[in-house]
Tab-separated table of C-alpha atoms in Angstrom:
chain	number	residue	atom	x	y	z
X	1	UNK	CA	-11.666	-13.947	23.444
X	2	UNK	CA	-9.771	-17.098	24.225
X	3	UNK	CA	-6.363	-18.006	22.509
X	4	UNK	CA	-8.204	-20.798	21.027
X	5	UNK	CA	-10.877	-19.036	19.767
X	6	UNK	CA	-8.859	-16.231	18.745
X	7	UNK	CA	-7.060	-18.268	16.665
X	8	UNK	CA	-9.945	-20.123	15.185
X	9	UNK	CA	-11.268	-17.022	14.279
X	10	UNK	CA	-7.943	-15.953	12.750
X	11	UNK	CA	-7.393	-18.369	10.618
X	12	UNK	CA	-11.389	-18.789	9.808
X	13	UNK	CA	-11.058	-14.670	8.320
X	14	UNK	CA	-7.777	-15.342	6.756
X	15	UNK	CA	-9.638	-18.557	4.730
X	16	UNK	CA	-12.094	-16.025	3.535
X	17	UNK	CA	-10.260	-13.372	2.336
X	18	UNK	CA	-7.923	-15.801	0.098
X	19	UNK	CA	-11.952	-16.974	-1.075
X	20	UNK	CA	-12.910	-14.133	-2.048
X	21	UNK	CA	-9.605	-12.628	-3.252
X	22	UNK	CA	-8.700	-15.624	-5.570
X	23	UNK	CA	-12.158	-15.938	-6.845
X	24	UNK	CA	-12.095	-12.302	-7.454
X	25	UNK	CA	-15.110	-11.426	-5.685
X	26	UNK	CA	-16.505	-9.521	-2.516
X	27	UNK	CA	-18.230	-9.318	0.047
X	28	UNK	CA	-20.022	-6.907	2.720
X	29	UNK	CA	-18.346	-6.356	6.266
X	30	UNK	CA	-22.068	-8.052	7.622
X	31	UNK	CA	-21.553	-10.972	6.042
X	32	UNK	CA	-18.524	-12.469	7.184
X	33	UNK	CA	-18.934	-14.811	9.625
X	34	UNK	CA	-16.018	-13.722	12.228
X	35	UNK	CA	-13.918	-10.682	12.078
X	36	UNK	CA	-11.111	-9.469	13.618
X	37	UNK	CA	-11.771	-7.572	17.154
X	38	UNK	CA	-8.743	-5.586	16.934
X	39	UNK	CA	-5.246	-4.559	15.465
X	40	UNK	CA	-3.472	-7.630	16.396
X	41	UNK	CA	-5.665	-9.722	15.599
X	42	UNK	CA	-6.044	-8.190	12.256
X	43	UNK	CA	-2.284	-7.841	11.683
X	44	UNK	CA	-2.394	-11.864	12.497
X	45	UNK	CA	-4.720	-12.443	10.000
X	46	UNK	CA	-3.001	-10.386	7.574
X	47	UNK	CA	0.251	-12.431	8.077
X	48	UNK	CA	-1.948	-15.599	7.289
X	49	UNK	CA	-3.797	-13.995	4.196
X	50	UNK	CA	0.079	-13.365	3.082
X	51	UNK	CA	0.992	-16.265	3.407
X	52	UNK	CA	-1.438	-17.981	1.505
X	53	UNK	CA	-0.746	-16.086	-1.360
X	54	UNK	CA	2.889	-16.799	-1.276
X	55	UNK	CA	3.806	-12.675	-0.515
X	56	UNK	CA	7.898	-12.460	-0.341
X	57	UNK	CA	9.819	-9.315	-0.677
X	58	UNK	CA	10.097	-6.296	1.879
X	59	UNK	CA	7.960	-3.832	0.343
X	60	UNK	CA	5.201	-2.030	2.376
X	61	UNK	CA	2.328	0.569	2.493
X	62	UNK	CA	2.002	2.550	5.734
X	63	UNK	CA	-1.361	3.938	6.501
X	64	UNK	CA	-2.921	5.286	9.622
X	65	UNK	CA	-6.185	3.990	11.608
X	66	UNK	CA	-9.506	6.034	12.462
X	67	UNK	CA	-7.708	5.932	16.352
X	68	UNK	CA	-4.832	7.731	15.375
X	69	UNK	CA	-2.342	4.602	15.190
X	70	UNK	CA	-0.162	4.351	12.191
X	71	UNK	CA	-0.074	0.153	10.872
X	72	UNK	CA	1.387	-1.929	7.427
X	73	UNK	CA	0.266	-4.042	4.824
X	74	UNK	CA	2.689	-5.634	2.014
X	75	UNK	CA	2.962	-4.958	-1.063
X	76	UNK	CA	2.189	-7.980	-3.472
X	77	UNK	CA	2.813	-8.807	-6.781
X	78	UNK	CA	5.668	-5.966	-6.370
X	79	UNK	CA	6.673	-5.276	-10.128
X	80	UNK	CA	9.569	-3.458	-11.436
X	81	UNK	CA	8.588	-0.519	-14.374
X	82	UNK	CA	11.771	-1.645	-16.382
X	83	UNK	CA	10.477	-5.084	-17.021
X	84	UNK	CA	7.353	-3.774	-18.302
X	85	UNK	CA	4.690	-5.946	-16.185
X	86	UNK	CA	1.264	-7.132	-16.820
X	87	UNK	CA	-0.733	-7.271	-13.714
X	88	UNK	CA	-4.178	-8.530	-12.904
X	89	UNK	CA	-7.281	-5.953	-13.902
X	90	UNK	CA	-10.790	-6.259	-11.447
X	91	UNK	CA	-13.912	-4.601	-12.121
X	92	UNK	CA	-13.620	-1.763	-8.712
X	93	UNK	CA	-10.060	-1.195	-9.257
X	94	UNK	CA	-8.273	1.701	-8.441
X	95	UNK	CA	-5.017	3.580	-8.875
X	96	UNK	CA	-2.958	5.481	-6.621
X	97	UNK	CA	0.344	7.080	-7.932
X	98	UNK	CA	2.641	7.588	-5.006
X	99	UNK	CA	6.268	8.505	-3.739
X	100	UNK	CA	8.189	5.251	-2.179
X	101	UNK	CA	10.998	5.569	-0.127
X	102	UNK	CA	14.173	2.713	-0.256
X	103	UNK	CA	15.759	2.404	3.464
X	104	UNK	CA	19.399	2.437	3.665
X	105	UNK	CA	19.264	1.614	7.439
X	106	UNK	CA	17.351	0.037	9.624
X	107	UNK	CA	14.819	2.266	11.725
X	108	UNK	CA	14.975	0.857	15.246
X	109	UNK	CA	12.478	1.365	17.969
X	110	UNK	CA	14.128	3.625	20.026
X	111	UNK	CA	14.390	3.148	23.488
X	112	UNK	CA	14.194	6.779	24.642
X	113	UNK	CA	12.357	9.869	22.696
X	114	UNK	CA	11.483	9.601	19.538
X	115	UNK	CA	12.195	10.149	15.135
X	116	UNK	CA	12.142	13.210	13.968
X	117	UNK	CA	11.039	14.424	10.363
X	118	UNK	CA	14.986	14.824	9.866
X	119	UNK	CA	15.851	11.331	11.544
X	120	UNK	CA	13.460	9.578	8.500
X	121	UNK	CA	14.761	11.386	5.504
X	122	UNK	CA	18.433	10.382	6.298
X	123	UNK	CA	17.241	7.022	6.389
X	124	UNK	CA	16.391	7.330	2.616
X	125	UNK	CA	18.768	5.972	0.318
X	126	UNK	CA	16.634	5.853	-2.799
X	127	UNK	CA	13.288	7.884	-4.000
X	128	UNK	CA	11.296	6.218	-6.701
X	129	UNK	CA	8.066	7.327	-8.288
X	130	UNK	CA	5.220	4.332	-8.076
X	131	UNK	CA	1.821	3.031	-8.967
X	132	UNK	CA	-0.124	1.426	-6.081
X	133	UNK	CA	-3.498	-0.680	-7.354
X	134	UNK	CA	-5.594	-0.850	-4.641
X	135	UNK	CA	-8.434	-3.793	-4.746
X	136	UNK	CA	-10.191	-5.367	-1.501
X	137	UNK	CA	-12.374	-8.485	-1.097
X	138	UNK	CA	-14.401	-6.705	1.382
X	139	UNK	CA	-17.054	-4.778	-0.693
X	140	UNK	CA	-17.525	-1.865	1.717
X	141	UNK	CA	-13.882	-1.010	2.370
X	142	UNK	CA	-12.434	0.258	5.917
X	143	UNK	CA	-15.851	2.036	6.435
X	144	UNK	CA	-17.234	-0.090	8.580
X	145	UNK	CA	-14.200	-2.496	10.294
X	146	UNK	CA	-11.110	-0.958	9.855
X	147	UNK	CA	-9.479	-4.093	11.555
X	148	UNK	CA	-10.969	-6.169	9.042
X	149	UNK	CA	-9.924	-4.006	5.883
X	150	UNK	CA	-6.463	-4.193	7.084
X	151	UNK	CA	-6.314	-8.029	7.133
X	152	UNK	CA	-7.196	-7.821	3.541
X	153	UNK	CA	-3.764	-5.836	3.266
X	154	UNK	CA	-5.068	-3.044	3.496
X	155	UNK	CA	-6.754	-3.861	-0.276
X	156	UNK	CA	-3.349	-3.621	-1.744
X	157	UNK	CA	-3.867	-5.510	-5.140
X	158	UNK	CA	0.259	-4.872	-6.507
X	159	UNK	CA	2.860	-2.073	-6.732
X	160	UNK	CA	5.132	-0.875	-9.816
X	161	UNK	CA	7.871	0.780	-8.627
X	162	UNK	CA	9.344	3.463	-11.328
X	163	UNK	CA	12.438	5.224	-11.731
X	164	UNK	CA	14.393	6.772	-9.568
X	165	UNK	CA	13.083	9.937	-8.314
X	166	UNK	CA	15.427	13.313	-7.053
X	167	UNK	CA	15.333	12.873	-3.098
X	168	UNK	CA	14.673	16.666	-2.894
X	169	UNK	CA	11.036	15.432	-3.784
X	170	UNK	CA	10.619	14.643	-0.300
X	171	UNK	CA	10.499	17.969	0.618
X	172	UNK	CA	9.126	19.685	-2.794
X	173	UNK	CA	6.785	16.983	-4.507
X	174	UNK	CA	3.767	19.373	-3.890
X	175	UNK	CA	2.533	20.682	-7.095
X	176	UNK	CA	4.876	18.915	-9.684
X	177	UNK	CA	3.106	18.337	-12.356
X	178	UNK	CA	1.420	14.745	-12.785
X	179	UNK	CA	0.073	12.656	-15.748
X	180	UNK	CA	-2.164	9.179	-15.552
X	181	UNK	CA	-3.400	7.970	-18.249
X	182	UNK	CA	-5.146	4.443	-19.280
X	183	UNK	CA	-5.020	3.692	-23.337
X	184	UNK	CA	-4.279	7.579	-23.969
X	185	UNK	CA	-7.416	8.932	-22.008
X	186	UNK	CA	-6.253	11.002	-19.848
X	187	UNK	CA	-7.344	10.200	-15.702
X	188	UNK	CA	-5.114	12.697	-13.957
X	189	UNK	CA	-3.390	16.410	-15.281
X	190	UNK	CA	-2.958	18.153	-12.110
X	191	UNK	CA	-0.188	19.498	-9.441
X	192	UNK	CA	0.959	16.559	-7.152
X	193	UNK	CA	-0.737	16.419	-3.978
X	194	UNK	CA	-0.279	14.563	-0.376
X	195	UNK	CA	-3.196	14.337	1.594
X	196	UNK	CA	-1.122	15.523	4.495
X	197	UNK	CA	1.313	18.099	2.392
X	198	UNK	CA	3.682	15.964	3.325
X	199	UNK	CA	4.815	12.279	1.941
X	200	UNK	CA	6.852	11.260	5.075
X	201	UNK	CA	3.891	11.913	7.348
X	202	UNK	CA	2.802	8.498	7.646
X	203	UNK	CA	6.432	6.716	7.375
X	204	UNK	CA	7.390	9.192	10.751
X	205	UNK	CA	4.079	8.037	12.797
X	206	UNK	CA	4.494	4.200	12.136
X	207	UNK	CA	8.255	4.392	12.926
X	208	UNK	CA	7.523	6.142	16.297
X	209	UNK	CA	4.689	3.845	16.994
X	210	UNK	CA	5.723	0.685	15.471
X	211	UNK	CA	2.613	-1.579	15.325
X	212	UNK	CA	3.802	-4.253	12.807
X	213	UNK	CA	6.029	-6.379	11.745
X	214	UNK	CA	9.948	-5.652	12.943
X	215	UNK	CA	11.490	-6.534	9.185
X	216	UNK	CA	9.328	-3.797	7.641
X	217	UNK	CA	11.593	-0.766	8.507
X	218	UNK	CA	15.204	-2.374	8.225
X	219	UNK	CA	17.682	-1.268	5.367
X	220	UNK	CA	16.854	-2.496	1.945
X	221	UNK	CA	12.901	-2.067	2.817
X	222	UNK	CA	10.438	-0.693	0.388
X	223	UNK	CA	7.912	1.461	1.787
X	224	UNK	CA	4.933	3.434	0.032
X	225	UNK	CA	4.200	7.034	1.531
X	226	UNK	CA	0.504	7.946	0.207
X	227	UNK	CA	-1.706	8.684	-2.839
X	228	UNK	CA	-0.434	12.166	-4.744
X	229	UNK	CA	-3.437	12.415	-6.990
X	230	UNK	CA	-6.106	10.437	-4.869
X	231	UNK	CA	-7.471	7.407	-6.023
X	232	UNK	CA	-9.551	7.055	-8.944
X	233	UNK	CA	-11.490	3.698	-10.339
X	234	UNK	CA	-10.004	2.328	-13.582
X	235	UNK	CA	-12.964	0.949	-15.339
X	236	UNK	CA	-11.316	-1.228	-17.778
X	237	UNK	CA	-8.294	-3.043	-18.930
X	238	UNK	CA	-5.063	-0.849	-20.763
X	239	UNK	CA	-1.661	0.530	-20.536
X	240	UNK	CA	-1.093	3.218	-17.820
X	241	UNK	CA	1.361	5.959	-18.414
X	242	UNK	CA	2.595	7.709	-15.587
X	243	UNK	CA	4.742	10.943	-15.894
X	244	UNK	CA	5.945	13.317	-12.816
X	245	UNK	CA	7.584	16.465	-13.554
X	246	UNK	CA	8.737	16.902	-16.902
X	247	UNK	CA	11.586	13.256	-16.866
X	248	UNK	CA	10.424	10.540	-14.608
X	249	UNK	CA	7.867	8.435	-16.649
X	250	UNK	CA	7.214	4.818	-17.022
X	251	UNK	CA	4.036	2.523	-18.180
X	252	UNK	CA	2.731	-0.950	-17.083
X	253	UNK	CA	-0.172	-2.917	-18.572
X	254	UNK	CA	-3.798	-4.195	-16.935
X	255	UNK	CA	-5.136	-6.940	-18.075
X	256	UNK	CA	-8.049	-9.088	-17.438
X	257	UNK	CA	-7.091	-12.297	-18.923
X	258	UNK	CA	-3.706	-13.108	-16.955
């Protein structure tokens, strides 16, 4: 494809996923007219969708690709627990308590070898316990173009970060007890669990790859690590209460009518 038709296209997906995401409503990979062909193109689009919903901050969820690749999405509206927020409820939400990891240096590409598991946990300065909601315009997910799905941020939908979190949980989060409710009803009493067993796998493969944008691993970043429960469908509006271990707790309210 053609720069100029690349970037028609770009900014042609980008106008469709603000559509559909403002208007609350989705749509079926098949239906959109264009879509992007492939990562940078979709990270293009993404910075375009951002933009157009006025995303600031340096807060970011890492995920990796069906090829292997490890790519970024920010985080938007980012909320703070202590302020106790009130963000946006959907019909097809869901909820995905997770470990996030504060930067206290920058993580540069290196120009020989590569980061070790060691080389990312010094990097750490902070450990908080958060709530990802995860919401995307396109109705069949990263199923069927993962290029597209990640325009859409990856269907990030807002992040509450929580208190401060031990940073030995980086190494022994697995199997700490964990809480989620909605309104009292309980959604989640099990043992913490990573999908990889371990919540810098992710972080480590997009710092030694680095497909995305340069300001999302310098010091002072925000960066989400990956689902320790899964993620389950809230099917209406209420306050969440989150508690890891038997300390770190907060709550945060969904609500349909903001």
């Amino acid at each position: 494809m053609d720069d100029l038709r690349s970037t028609a296209a770009i900014n042609e997906v980008a106008r469709d996923l603000m559509k559909l995401r403002s208007e609350g409503r989705q749509m079926r990979t098949a239906r959109f007219p264009m879509r992007p062909t492939d990562l940078r193109m979709a990270m293009e689009t993404q910075r375009l969708v951002s933009e157009m919903e006025g995303v600031e901050g340096r807060a970011w969820k890492v995920a990796g690709t069906p090829a292997g690749h490890f790519v970024v999405a920010p985080l938007h509206p980012f909320m703070h627990s202590v302020s106790k927020p009130s963000l946006l409820w959907r019909p097809g939400m869901k909820l995905e308590v997770e470990i996030a990891v504060k930067l206290g240096r920058d993580l540069p590409v290196l120009s020989e070898g590569t980061y070790n598991r060691s080389g990312i946990s010094e990097a750490v300065s902070e450990v908080y316990l958060g709530v990802e909601l995860v919401w995307s315009a396109i109705e069949d997910g990263a199923g069927v173009s993962f290029p597209l799905f990640l325009a859409d941020r990856l269907g990030n939908m807002g992040y509450v970060l929580g208190p401060l979190l031990p940073a030995s949980l980086l190494d022994s989060c697995a199997g700490t007890p964990l809480h989620v409710s909605v309104d009292g009803r309980v959604l989640y009493e099990a043992g913490a669990r990573h999908p990889t067993g371990d919540v810098l796998t992710w972080l480590l493969g997009y710092a030694n790859g680095r497909f995305g944008p340069p300001a999302s691993l310098t010091a002072g970043s925000v960066i989400t690590t990956g689902s320790l429960c899964g993620a389950f469908e809230i099917a209406e509006p209420g306050k969440i209460e989150v508690k890891l271990g038997s300390e770190a707790s907060f709550d945060f309210v969904l609500s349909a009518d903001l």
